[in-house]
Tab-separated table of C-alpha atoms and ligand atoms in Angstrom:
chain	number	residue	atom	x	y	z
A	1	MET	CA	89.181	73.246	119.817
A	2	ASP	CA	91.302	75.714	118.014
A	3	LYS	CA	94.859	75.058	116.916
A	4	ILE	CA	97.689	77.337	116.245
A	5	LEU	CA	100.176	76.735	113.232
A	6	VAL	CA	103.523	78.239	113.322
A	7	ARG	CA	106.207	78.273	110.679
A	8	GLY	CA	109.485	79.418	112.039
A	9	GLY	CA	112.795	80.982	110.568
A	10	HIS	CA	111.551	84.697	110.769
A	11	ARG	CA	113.440	87.367	112.793
A	12	LEU	CA	110.881	89.277	114.927
A	13	GLU	CA	111.140	93.058	114.323
A	14	GLY	CA	109.061	95.979	115.359
A	15	GLU	CA	107.103	96.828	118.434
A	16	VAL	CA	104.836	94.773	120.549
A	17	VAL	CA	102.359	95.970	123.233
A	18	VAL	CA	102.042	94.221	126.597
A	19	SER	CA	98.495	93.804	128.137
A	20	GLY	CA	97.539	94.377	131.781
A	21	SER	CA	98.683	91.716	134.133
A	22	LYS	CA	96.512	88.708	134.434
A	23	ASN	CA	97.894	87.823	137.945
A	24	ALA	CA	97.355	91.441	139.281
A	25	ALA	CA	93.841	91.792	137.686
A	26	LEU	CA	92.408	88.546	139.148
A	27	PRO	CA	92.758	89.444	142.790
A	28	ILE	CA	91.918	93.156	142.224
A	29	LEU	CA	88.602	92.328	140.441
A	30	ILE	CA	87.871	90.036	143.471
A	31	SER	CA	88.675	92.749	145.759
A	32	SER	CA	85.571	94.548	144.629
A	33	LEU	CA	83.546	92.341	146.979
A	34	LEU	CA	84.894	94.264	149.855
A	35	THR	CA	82.764	97.282	149.219
A	36	SER	CA	79.098	98.150	148.095
A	37	ASP	CA	80.410	100.975	146.084
A	38	ILE	CA	81.401	101.079	142.394
A	39	CYS	CA	85.023	99.984	141.689
A	40	GLU	CA	86.455	101.022	138.120
A	41	TYR	CA	89.292	99.072	136.655
A	42	HIS	CA	91.434	100.052	133.474
A	43	HIS	CA	93.787	98.006	131.360
A	44	VAL	CA	92.237	94.681	132.299
A	45	PRO	CA	93.451	92.171	129.860
A	46	ASP	CA	90.753	90.370	127.672
A	47	LEU	CA	91.517	86.779	128.771
A	48	MET	CA	89.520	83.567	129.462
A	49	ASP	CA	90.537	83.766	133.198
A	50	ILE	CA	89.369	87.302	133.475
A	51	HIS	CA	86.005	86.363	131.848
A	52	THR	CA	85.796	83.253	134.238
A	53	THR	CA	86.397	85.686	137.197
A	54	LEU	CA	83.653	88.062	136.064
A	55	LYS	CA	81.154	85.050	135.656
A	56	LEU	CA	82.114	83.999	139.156
A	57	LEU	CA	81.571	87.509	140.590
A	58	ALA	CA	78.250	87.966	138.759
A	59	GLY	CA	77.167	84.597	140.073
A	60	LEU	CA	77.688	86.042	143.635
A	61	GLY	CA	75.594	89.053	142.776
A	62	VAL	CA	78.179	91.631	141.606
A	63	ARG	CA	77.040	94.042	138.887
A	64	VAL	CA	79.564	93.869	136.023
A	65	GLU	CA	79.572	96.523	133.377
A	66	LYS	CA	82.263	96.763	130.545
A	67	VAL	CA	82.806	100.391	129.331
A	68	GLN	CA	84.405	101.189	125.952
A	69	SER	CA	88.249	101.260	126.513
A	70	ALA	CA	90.350	103.698	124.630
A	71	ALA	CA	93.629	102.008	125.324
A	72	GLY	CA	94.024	98.310	124.908
A	73	GLY	CA	92.329	95.731	127.192
A	74	MET	CA	88.979	96.223	128.988
A	75	ASP	CA	87.699	98.894	131.384
A	76	LEU	CA	85.267	97.462	133.914
A	77	LEU	CA	82.797	98.821	136.523
A	78	LEU	CA	82.085	96.342	139.273
A	79	GLN	CA	79.612	96.801	142.155
A	80	ALA	CA	79.162	94.446	144.920
A	81	GLU	CA	76.000	96.114	146.349
A	82	THR	CA	73.513	93.108	146.571
A	83	ILE	CA	75.437	89.965	147.070
A	84	THR	CA	72.738	87.274	146.733
A	85	ASN	CA	75.072	84.278	147.009
A	86	LEU	CA	78.070	83.345	149.102
A	87	ARG	CA	79.165	80.189	147.272
A	88	ALA	CA	81.919	79.684	144.678
A	89	VAL	CA	81.088	76.355	142.995
A	90	TYR	CA	83.441	73.579	142.045
A	91	ASP	CA	82.861	74.027	138.198
A	92	LEU	CA	84.310	77.584	138.369
A	93	VAL	CA	86.884	77.041	140.864
A	94	LYS	CA	88.282	73.940	139.137
A	95	THR	CA	88.666	75.810	135.832
A	96	MET	CA	90.425	78.697	137.610
A	97	ARG	CA	92.009	78.203	140.963
A	98	ALA	CA	92.357	81.946	141.568
A	99	SER	CA	88.541	81.795	142.226
A	100	PHE	CA	89.575	80.557	145.756
A	101	LEU	CA	90.537	84.177	146.426
A	102	VAL	CA	86.872	85.057	147.069
A	103	LEU	CA	87.178	83.309	150.369
A	104	GLY	CA	88.814	86.020	152.174
A	105	PRO	CA	86.686	88.912	150.920
A	106	LEU	CA	83.383	87.102	151.475
A	107	LEU	CA	84.363	86.120	155.060
A	108	ALA	CA	85.511	89.697	155.781
A	109	ARG	CA	82.483	91.532	154.510
A	110	PHE	CA	79.567	88.969	154.936
A	111	GLY	CA	81.000	86.648	157.772
A	112	GLU	CA	80.579	83.433	155.750
A	113	ALA	CA	81.481	81.808	152.638
A	114	ARG	CA	81.153	78.360	150.963
A	115	VAL	CA	84.028	77.814	148.409
A	116	SER	CA	85.014	74.808	146.564
A	117	THR	CA	88.726	73.787	147.146
A	118	PRO	CA	90.627	74.173	143.866
A	119	GLY	CA	92.161	70.671	143.761
A	120	GLY	CA	95.306	69.918	141.956
A	121	CYS	CA	96.384	71.016	138.597
A	122	ALA	CA	98.756	69.948	135.781
A	123	ILE	CA	101.694	71.772	137.382
A	124	GLY	CA	101.251	70.435	140.919
A	125	ALA	CA	99.178	69.647	143.968
A	126	ARG	CA	98.826	73.342	144.824
A	127	PRO	CA	97.203	72.949	148.327
A	128	VAL	CA	95.462	75.951	150.104
A	129	ASN	CA	96.517	75.012	153.671
A	130	LEU	CA	98.358	78.481	154.247
A	131	HIS	CA	95.166	80.378	153.312
A	132	LEU	CA	92.997	78.383	155.618
A	133	LYS	CA	95.432	78.431	158.453
A	134	GLY	CA	95.776	82.179	158.245
A	135	LEU	CA	91.906	82.667	158.285
A	136	ALA	CA	91.609	80.287	161.197
A	137	GLN	CA	94.082	82.439	163.174
A	138	MET	CA	91.898	85.493	162.317
A	139	GLY	CA	89.082	83.673	164.155
A	140	ALA	CA	87.345	82.054	161.258
A	141	LYS	CA	85.539	78.674	161.785
A	142	ILE	CA	86.730	76.493	158.809
A	143	GLU	CA	85.200	73.182	157.933
A	144	ARG	CA	85.909	71.067	154.817
A	145	VAL	CA	82.818	69.300	153.688
A	146	HIS	CA	82.389	67.301	150.394
A	147	GLY	CA	85.392	69.267	148.668
A	148	TYR	CA	84.120	72.647	149.841
A	149	VAL	CA	85.520	75.055	152.551
A	150	GLU	CA	82.677	76.207	154.667
A	151	ALA	CA	83.825	79.184	156.527
A	152	SER	CA	82.219	81.572	159.018
A	153	ALA	CA	83.331	84.397	161.400
A	154	LYS	CA	81.104	86.825	163.242
A	155	LYS	CA	83.869	89.399	162.846
A	156	LEU	CA	87.554	88.586	161.705
A	157	LYS	CA	90.135	89.515	164.173
A	158	GLY	CA	93.608	90.812	163.412
A	159	ALA	CA	96.347	88.287	163.939
A	160	ARG	CA	100.111	87.743	163.496
A	161	ILE	CA	100.419	85.196	160.750
A	162	TYR	CA	103.682	83.630	159.494
A	163	LEU	CA	103.438	81.956	156.004
A	164	ASP	CA	105.568	78.782	155.776
A	165	LEU	CA	106.026	79.663	152.073
A	166	PRO	CA	105.775	83.064	150.616
A	167	SER	CA	102.516	82.042	148.835
A	168	VAL	CA	101.181	84.556	146.423
A	169	GLY	CA	97.615	83.470	146.726
A	170	ALA	CA	97.672	83.045	150.504
A	171	THR	CA	99.214	86.587	150.890
A	172	GLU	CA	96.345	87.943	148.773
A	173	ASN	CA	93.564	86.156	150.517
A	174	LEU	CA	94.641	87.140	153.835
A	175	MET	CA	95.518	90.650	152.869
A	176	MET	CA	91.916	91.242	151.509
A	177	ALA	CA	90.416	89.491	154.663
A	178	ALA	CA	92.475	91.690	157.010
A	179	THR	CA	91.348	94.988	155.588
A	180	LEU	CA	87.916	94.693	157.275
A	181	ALA	CA	89.098	92.642	160.364
A	182	GLU	CA	89.144	94.162	163.902
A	183	GLY	CA	92.621	95.368	164.741
A	184	LYS	CA	95.972	94.838	163.265
A	185	THR	CA	97.090	91.762	161.080
A	186	ILE	CA	100.831	91.214	160.463
A	187	ILE	CA	101.738	88.743	157.622
A	188	GLU	CA	105.218	87.640	157.876
A	189	ASN	CA	107.136	85.939	155.119
A	190	ALA	CA	104.575	87.421	152.789
A	191	ALA	CA	104.926	87.106	148.950
A	192	LYS	CA	106.628	90.114	147.348
A	193	GLU	CA	105.508	89.896	143.711
A	194	PRO	CA	104.582	93.102	141.815
A	195	GLU	CA	101.091	91.616	141.584
A	196	ILE	CA	100.808	91.792	145.420
A	197	GLU	CA	101.852	95.483	145.381
A	198	ASP	CA	99.272	96.264	142.771
A	199	LEU	CA	96.500	94.591	144.840
A	200	GLY	CA	97.836	96.525	147.824
A	201	ALA	CA	97.727	99.733	145.963
A	202	ALA	CA	94.128	99.164	144.743
A	203	LEU	CA	93.057	98.287	148.247
A	204	ILE	CA	94.618	101.461	149.725
A	205	LYS	CA	92.722	103.540	147.116
A	206	MET	CA	89.564	101.874	148.715
A	207	GLY	CA	90.589	103.092	152.173
A	208	ALA	CA	92.410	100.114	153.469
A	209	LYS	CA	95.325	100.880	155.827
A	210	ILE	CA	98.134	98.651	154.552
A	211	ASN	CA	102.026	98.970	154.983
A	212	GLY	CA	104.770	96.880	153.578
A	213	CYS	CA	103.205	95.477	150.326
A	214	GLY	CA	105.894	93.973	148.380
A	215	ALA	CA	108.148	93.467	151.407
A	216	ASP	CA	108.659	90.314	153.771
A	217	ILE	CA	106.230	91.887	156.339
A	218	VAL	CA	102.872	93.302	155.433
A	219	THR	CA	100.872	95.035	158.122
A	220	ILE	CA	97.127	95.756	157.750
A	221	ASP	CA	95.117	97.869	160.248
A	222	GLY	CA	91.413	96.886	159.884
A	223	VAL	CA	88.708	99.470	159.035
A	224	ASP	CA	84.902	99.420	159.380
A	225	ARG	CA	84.262	99.703	155.641
A	226	LEU	CA	85.897	100.306	152.165
A	227	HIS	CA	84.758	102.717	149.560
A	228	GLY	CA	84.919	102.463	145.707
A	229	ALA	CA	87.997	103.298	143.757
A	230	LYS	CA	89.472	103.537	140.344
A	231	HIS	CA	92.705	101.595	139.396
A	232	ASP	CA	94.744	100.871	136.358
A	233	VAL	CA	96.229	97.412	136.373
A	234	ILE	CA	100.033	97.140	135.896
A	235	PRO	CA	101.421	95.493	132.719
A	236	ASP	CA	101.884	91.932	132.588
A	237	ARG	CA	105.553	91.161	133.401
A	238	ILE	CA	105.330	87.481	132.314
A	239	GLU	CA	103.825	88.374	128.865
A	240	ALA	CA	106.553	90.909	128.570
A	241	GLY	CA	109.165	88.542	129.344
A	242	THR	CA	107.682	85.934	126.788
A	243	PHE	CA	108.025	88.472	124.151
A	244	MET	CA	111.581	89.341	125.096
A	245	VAL	CA	112.449	85.606	124.846
A	246	ALA	CA	110.812	85.514	121.365
A	247	ALA	CA	112.983	88.404	120.176
A	248	ALA	CA	116.118	86.837	121.617
A	249	LEU	CA	115.631	83.470	120.212
A	250	THR	CA	114.751	84.633	116.697
A	251	GLY	CA	117.792	87.052	116.657
A	252	GLY	CA	115.381	89.817	116.300
A	253	ASP	CA	115.157	93.386	117.373
A	254	VAL	CA	111.854	94.192	119.254
A	255	PHE	CA	110.587	97.025	121.453
A	256	VAL	CA	108.254	95.583	124.247
A	257	GLN	CA	105.997	98.403	125.082
A	258	GLY	CA	105.018	98.250	128.753
A	259	ALA	CA	107.771	95.916	129.896
A	260	ARG	CA	108.984	97.293	133.301
A	261	ALA	CA	112.616	96.527	134.153
A	262	ASP	CA	111.835	96.959	137.835
A	263	HIS	CA	109.457	94.023	137.732
A	264	LEU	CA	111.742	91.767	135.922
A	265	ASP	CA	115.363	92.180	137.459
A	266	ALA	CA	116.362	88.456	137.779
A	267	PHE	CA	114.974	87.527	134.320
A	268	LEU	CA	116.702	90.538	132.559
A	269	PHE	CA	120.033	89.558	134.330
A	270	LYS	CA	119.632	85.976	132.902
A	271	LEU	CA	118.578	87.215	129.460
A	272	ARG	CA	121.676	89.438	129.280
A	273	GLU	CA	123.898	86.600	130.498
A	274	ALA	CA	122.446	84.503	127.582
A	275	GLY	CA	123.738	87.225	125.292
A	276	ALA	CA	120.621	89.341	124.354
A	277	GLU	CA	121.270	93.118	124.162
A	278	LEU	CA	118.622	94.980	126.265
A	279	SER	CA	118.097	98.688	126.400
A	280	VAL	CA	115.620	99.967	129.051
A	281	ARG	CA	113.703	102.946	127.564
A	282	GLU	CA	110.799	105.213	128.673
A	283	GLY	CA	107.767	103.035	128.360
A	284	GLY	CA	109.421	99.600	127.639
A	285	ILE	CA	112.620	97.532	126.883
A	286	ARG	CA	114.210	96.988	123.490
A	287	VAL	CA	115.605	93.482	123.021
A	288	LYS	CA	118.116	92.496	120.247
A	289	GLY	CA	119.010	88.877	119.957
A	290	ASN	CA	122.345	87.676	118.764
A	291	ASP	CA	122.882	84.678	116.270
A	292	ARG	CA	123.101	82.192	119.036
A	293	ALA	CA	122.330	82.518	122.867
A	294	GLY	CA	124.852	81.311	125.494
A	295	SER	CA	123.804	78.664	127.933
A	296	VAL	CA	122.948	79.903	131.426
A	297	ASP	CA	121.846	77.985	134.649
A	298	ILE	CA	118.417	79.013	136.092
A	299	THR	CA	116.849	78.320	139.470
A	300	THR	CA	113.187	79.530	139.934
A	301	LEU	CA	112.489	81.161	143.193
A	302	PRO	CA	109.784	83.326	144.956
A	303	TYR	CA	110.026	87.087	143.847
A	304	PRO	CA	112.404	88.777	143.377
A	305	GLY	CA	114.072	85.501	142.303
A	306	PHE	CA	113.645	84.183	138.737
A	307	PRO	CA	109.961	83.565	138.030
A	308	THR	CA	108.714	80.217	137.586
A	309	ASP	CA	106.124	81.506	135.159
A	310	LEU	CA	109.174	82.401	132.749
A	311	GLN	CA	110.845	78.975	133.284
A	312	ALA	CA	109.412	77.260	130.307
A	313	GLN	CA	110.124	80.161	127.979
A	314	MET	CA	113.786	80.249	128.892
A	315	MET	CA	114.042	76.551	128.493
A	316	VAL	CA	113.287	77.123	124.758
A	317	LEU	CA	116.001	79.619	124.455
A	318	MET	CA	118.395	77.195	126.315
A	319	SER	CA	117.267	74.284	123.977
A	320	VAL	CA	119.153	75.979	121.134
A	321	ALA	CA	121.911	77.757	123.046
A	322	GLY	CA	125.576	76.969	122.736
A	323	GLY	CA	126.338	74.772	125.594
A	324	VAL	CA	124.630	72.862	128.501
A	325	SER	CA	122.096	74.747	130.995
A	326	VAL	CA	120.801	73.460	134.148
A	327	ILE	CA	117.187	74.663	134.983
A	328	THR	CA	116.017	73.957	138.537
A	329	GLU	CA	112.319	74.497	139.341
A	330	THR	CA	111.794	74.981	143.104
A	331	ILE	CA	108.165	76.375	143.156
A	332	PHE	CA	106.021	73.596	141.531
A	333	GLU	CA	106.531	69.946	141.636
A	334	ASN	CA	105.527	69.128	138.097
A	335	ARG	CA	106.329	72.119	135.830
A	336	PHE	CA	108.565	70.295	133.139
A	337	MET	CA	105.866	68.988	130.889
A	338	HIS	CA	106.828	71.344	128.143
A	339	ALA	CA	110.357	69.629	128.151
A	340	LEU	CA	108.852	66.369	126.732
A	341	GLU	CA	107.112	68.254	123.963
A	342	LEU	CA	110.284	70.196	123.152
A	343	ASN	CA	112.254	66.918	122.817
A	344	ARG	CA	109.701	65.768	120.262
A	345	MET	CA	110.775	69.086	118.282
A	346	GLY	CA	114.353	67.886	118.410
A	347	ALA	CA	115.438	69.360	121.822
A	348	ASP	CA	117.823	67.430	124.109
A	349	ILE	CA	116.507	67.809	127.614
A	350	ARG	CA	116.976	65.337	130.353
A	351	LEU	CA	114.788	65.543	133.416
A	352	GLU	CA	116.275	64.494	136.868
A	353	GLY	CA	113.685	65.290	139.588
A	354	ASN	CA	113.267	69.080	139.785
A	355	ARG	CA	116.335	69.616	137.485
A	356	ALA	CA	116.277	69.830	133.623
A	357	ILE	CA	119.600	69.438	131.895
A	358	VAL	CA	119.305	71.250	128.628
A	359	ARG	CA	121.962	70.432	125.851
A	360	GLY	CA	121.755	73.116	123.305
A	361	VAL	CA	121.052	71.758	119.696
A	362	GLU	CA	121.461	73.660	116.415
A	363	ASN	CA	117.811	74.021	115.679
A	364	LEU	CA	114.445	72.499	116.515
A	365	SER	CA	112.052	70.899	113.902
A	366	GLY	CA	108.444	71.529	113.595
A	367	ALA	CA	105.944	68.749	114.914
A	368	PRO	CA	102.437	68.354	116.148
A	369	VAL	CA	102.660	69.197	119.825
A	370	MET	CA	100.034	69.488	122.722
A	371	ALA	CA	99.711	72.283	125.300
A	372	THR	CA	99.296	71.162	128.888
A	373	ASP	CA	99.230	74.287	130.962
A	374	LEU	CA	99.408	77.981	130.340
A	375	ARG	CA	103.178	78.729	130.295
A	376	ALA	CA	104.074	75.300	128.732
A	377	SER	CA	101.745	76.201	125.833
A	378	VAL	CA	103.486	79.456	125.158
A	379	SER	CA	106.892	77.733	125.142
A	380	LEU	CA	105.613	75.567	122.209
A	381	VAL	CA	104.763	78.688	120.354
A	382	LEU	CA	108.166	80.017	120.998
A	383	ALA	CA	109.678	76.799	119.795
A	384	GLY	CA	107.638	77.057	116.707
A	385	LEU	CA	109.060	80.412	115.994
A	386	LEU	CA	112.555	78.721	115.823
A	387	ALA	CA	111.663	75.532	113.772
A	388	ARG	CA	111.913	75.823	109.986
A	389	SER	CA	108.965	73.470	109.321
A	390	GLU	CA	105.427	73.845	110.598
A	391	THR	CA	104.503	73.321	114.275
A	392	GLU	CA	100.888	72.553	115.047
A	393	ILE	CA	99.833	73.202	118.548
A	394	SER	CA	96.611	71.757	120.039
A	395	ARG	CA	94.683	72.481	123.148
A	396	VAL	CA	95.290	76.252	122.699
A	397	TYR	CA	92.687	77.056	125.375
A	398	HIS	CA	95.485	76.840	127.781
A	399	LEU	CA	97.144	79.617	125.868
A	400	ASP	CA	94.027	81.851	125.837
A	401	ARG	CA	93.881	81.771	129.616
A	402	GLY	CA	96.848	84.027	129.891
A	403	TYR	CA	97.826	85.677	126.443
A	404	GLU	CA	95.664	88.165	124.836
A	405	HIS	CA	95.557	87.478	121.036
A	406	ILE	CA	99.123	86.355	120.978
A	407	GLU	CA	98.944	85.257	117.361
A	408	LYS	CA	98.024	88.783	116.386
A	409	LYS	CA	100.729	90.366	118.487
A	410	LEU	CA	103.399	88.053	117.112
A	411	SER	CA	102.214	88.421	113.441
A	412	LYS	CA	102.603	92.122	113.747
A	413	VAL	CA	106.386	91.613	114.424
A	414	GLY	CA	106.793	89.233	111.577
A	415	ALA	CA	105.923	85.725	112.755
A	416	ASP	CA	104.354	83.398	110.514
A	417	ILE	CA	101.534	82.217	112.967
A	418	LYS	CA	97.888	81.662	112.511
A	419	ARG	CA	94.880	80.162	114.509
A	420	VAL	CA	92.756	77.589	112.706
A	421	LYS	CA	89.410	76.427	113.915
A	422	ALA	CA	89.766	72.595	114.463
B	501	EPZ	C1	100.267	82.310	141.776
B	501	EPZ	O1	99.845	81.173	141.975
B	501	EPZ	C2	100.267	82.593	140.210
B	501	EPZ	N1	98.819	82.602	139.838
B	501	EPZ	C3	100.986	81.634	139.432
B	501	EPZ	O2	100.884	81.889	138.077
B	501	EPZ	C4	102.466	81.616	139.880
B	501	EPZ	O3	103.088	80.560	139.217
B	501	EPZ	C5	102.561	81.509	141.357
B	501	EPZ	O4	101.774	82.380	142.054
B	501	EPZ	C6	104.089	81.491	141.819
B	501	EPZ	O5	104.609	82.768	141.525
B	501	EPZ	C7	98.074	83.746	140.041
B	501	EPZ	O6	98.541	84.738	140.549
B	501	EPZ	C8	96.556	83.649	139.647
B	501	EPZ	P1	101.586	80.218	145.426
B	501	EPZ	P2	99.527	80.723	143.468
B	501	EPZ	O7	100.436	80.090	146.441
B	501	EPZ	O8	99.047	81.814	144.248
B	501	EPZ	C9	102.681	76.100	147.543
B	501	EPZ	C10	100.370	81.462	135.843
B	501	EPZ	O9	100.964	80.826	134.930
B	501	EPZ	N2	101.579	76.293	148.574
B	501	EPZ	O10	102.615	81.307	145.554
B	501	EPZ	O11	98.708	79.485	143.392
B	501	EPZ	C11	102.102	75.759	146.267
B	501	EPZ	O12	101.820	74.393	146.187
B	501	EPZ	C12	100.207	80.953	137.133
B	501	EPZ	O13	99.954	82.612	135.602
B	501	EPZ	C13	101.220	75.638	149.592
B	501	EPZ	O14	101.919	74.637	149.902
B	501	EPZ	O15	100.997	80.349	143.954
B	501	EPZ	C14	103.297	76.117	145.347
B	501	EPZ	O16	104.258	74.908	145.322
B	501	EPZ	C15	100.646	79.539	137.296
B	501	EPZ	N3	100.239	75.936	150.359
B	501	EPZ	C16	104.047	77.326	146.099
B	501	EPZ	O17	103.443	77.421	147.438
B	501	EPZ	C17	99.338	77.003	150.160
B	501	EPZ	O18	98.297	77.231	150.983
B	501	EPZ	C18	103.606	78.512	145.469
B	501	EPZ	O19	102.278	78.620	145.289
B	501	EPZ	C19	99.562	77.847	149.032
B	501	EPZ	C20	100.613	77.548	148.297
């Protein structure tokens, strides 16, 4: 397994380019199951999770073709013309829980599906009860047999669904299912993330009748069939936020090309409150760090609140800020594992339930550390950028799931970072 070595103490300066959004691309690629026509997607990030999704779709019978991409990322052609298999097996779903999103489209178009339940993961139990409850309300017969969901429905019917939690995945699964259902579906307390809006935009290009994507109530009028479409995936707001924290914590001056202020409101507010100087430009955001960040309190919330996927990154900045910060994680029950690794690098973080009390220290010191989940692993890279001595990060496959060539992008703006084959 590869390792990443980082030697800190360098101010980051220059320009970094944000890739396409992993969490928008995953459901959008899966939505190609809803038509037998060709779908063309641009700016798809070259990530492990994307390749896992393409393998999953190919296993169902989707024709997948990569076309040469002029800009960054991958341009893909997908065509679900002859679906030969309606099963998503455990091996694939357990490596990437977003595979569970094939359930809605398979049910809607083919009337049946057999999908492994994703099971828990490092950051929490992550149940799928809201996905299943919504599909059952749309008339699907749902059975859970040996860790699989066996679902069938002659024809899904529109329903009025209230989500107990604004679940991103449940909103996406149910939105896709509803596009081909009979009648109107109303999803209340829907997730409002930009990735939901991007999925909605791609579905509408396919002929779906959807209103309210990105708001609390999404309304979908089912149609008989969807046709092919061409769609450019939005930039990855979490990758953008990660690079902005890197600039702030090294006292650097970086233009993050592709960063969209309208996708990062709460985060930008907190980064400014911590003392970073931000200027929103055409096509990106310039970030100038000061000599030491100020401490700020953070509570993660569903969008448009502060994103849980940027919590670990901000914890690094707070670990060397002047003062004490309280970080409250309300989305996942076990998303502080990076705190234990940061403490090994000299941070002073005390965990109390879903609260982390972060007392800023002068600096961090390099150490051998281990990645545990995607965003925790990138927080260790950020910590390495700070620490004067060398930090060695193992299990970087977690990193490769969500960050496209991160060591190349950070080296380009002055970081001393390299990947070594273990
Ligand atoms: C998506 O996960 C993202 N993944 C996550 O990003 C992100 O952290 C999360 O949304 C929250 O923003 C993708 O988009 C592929 P949820 P998802 O359903 O859909 C509970 C990353 O690092 N819940 O909104 O799984 C659940 O346990 C990843 O890129 C139920 O109780 O998130 C969690 O506590 C990590 N029942 C909360 O809701 C359900 O049926 C939010 O989960 C579904 C969810």
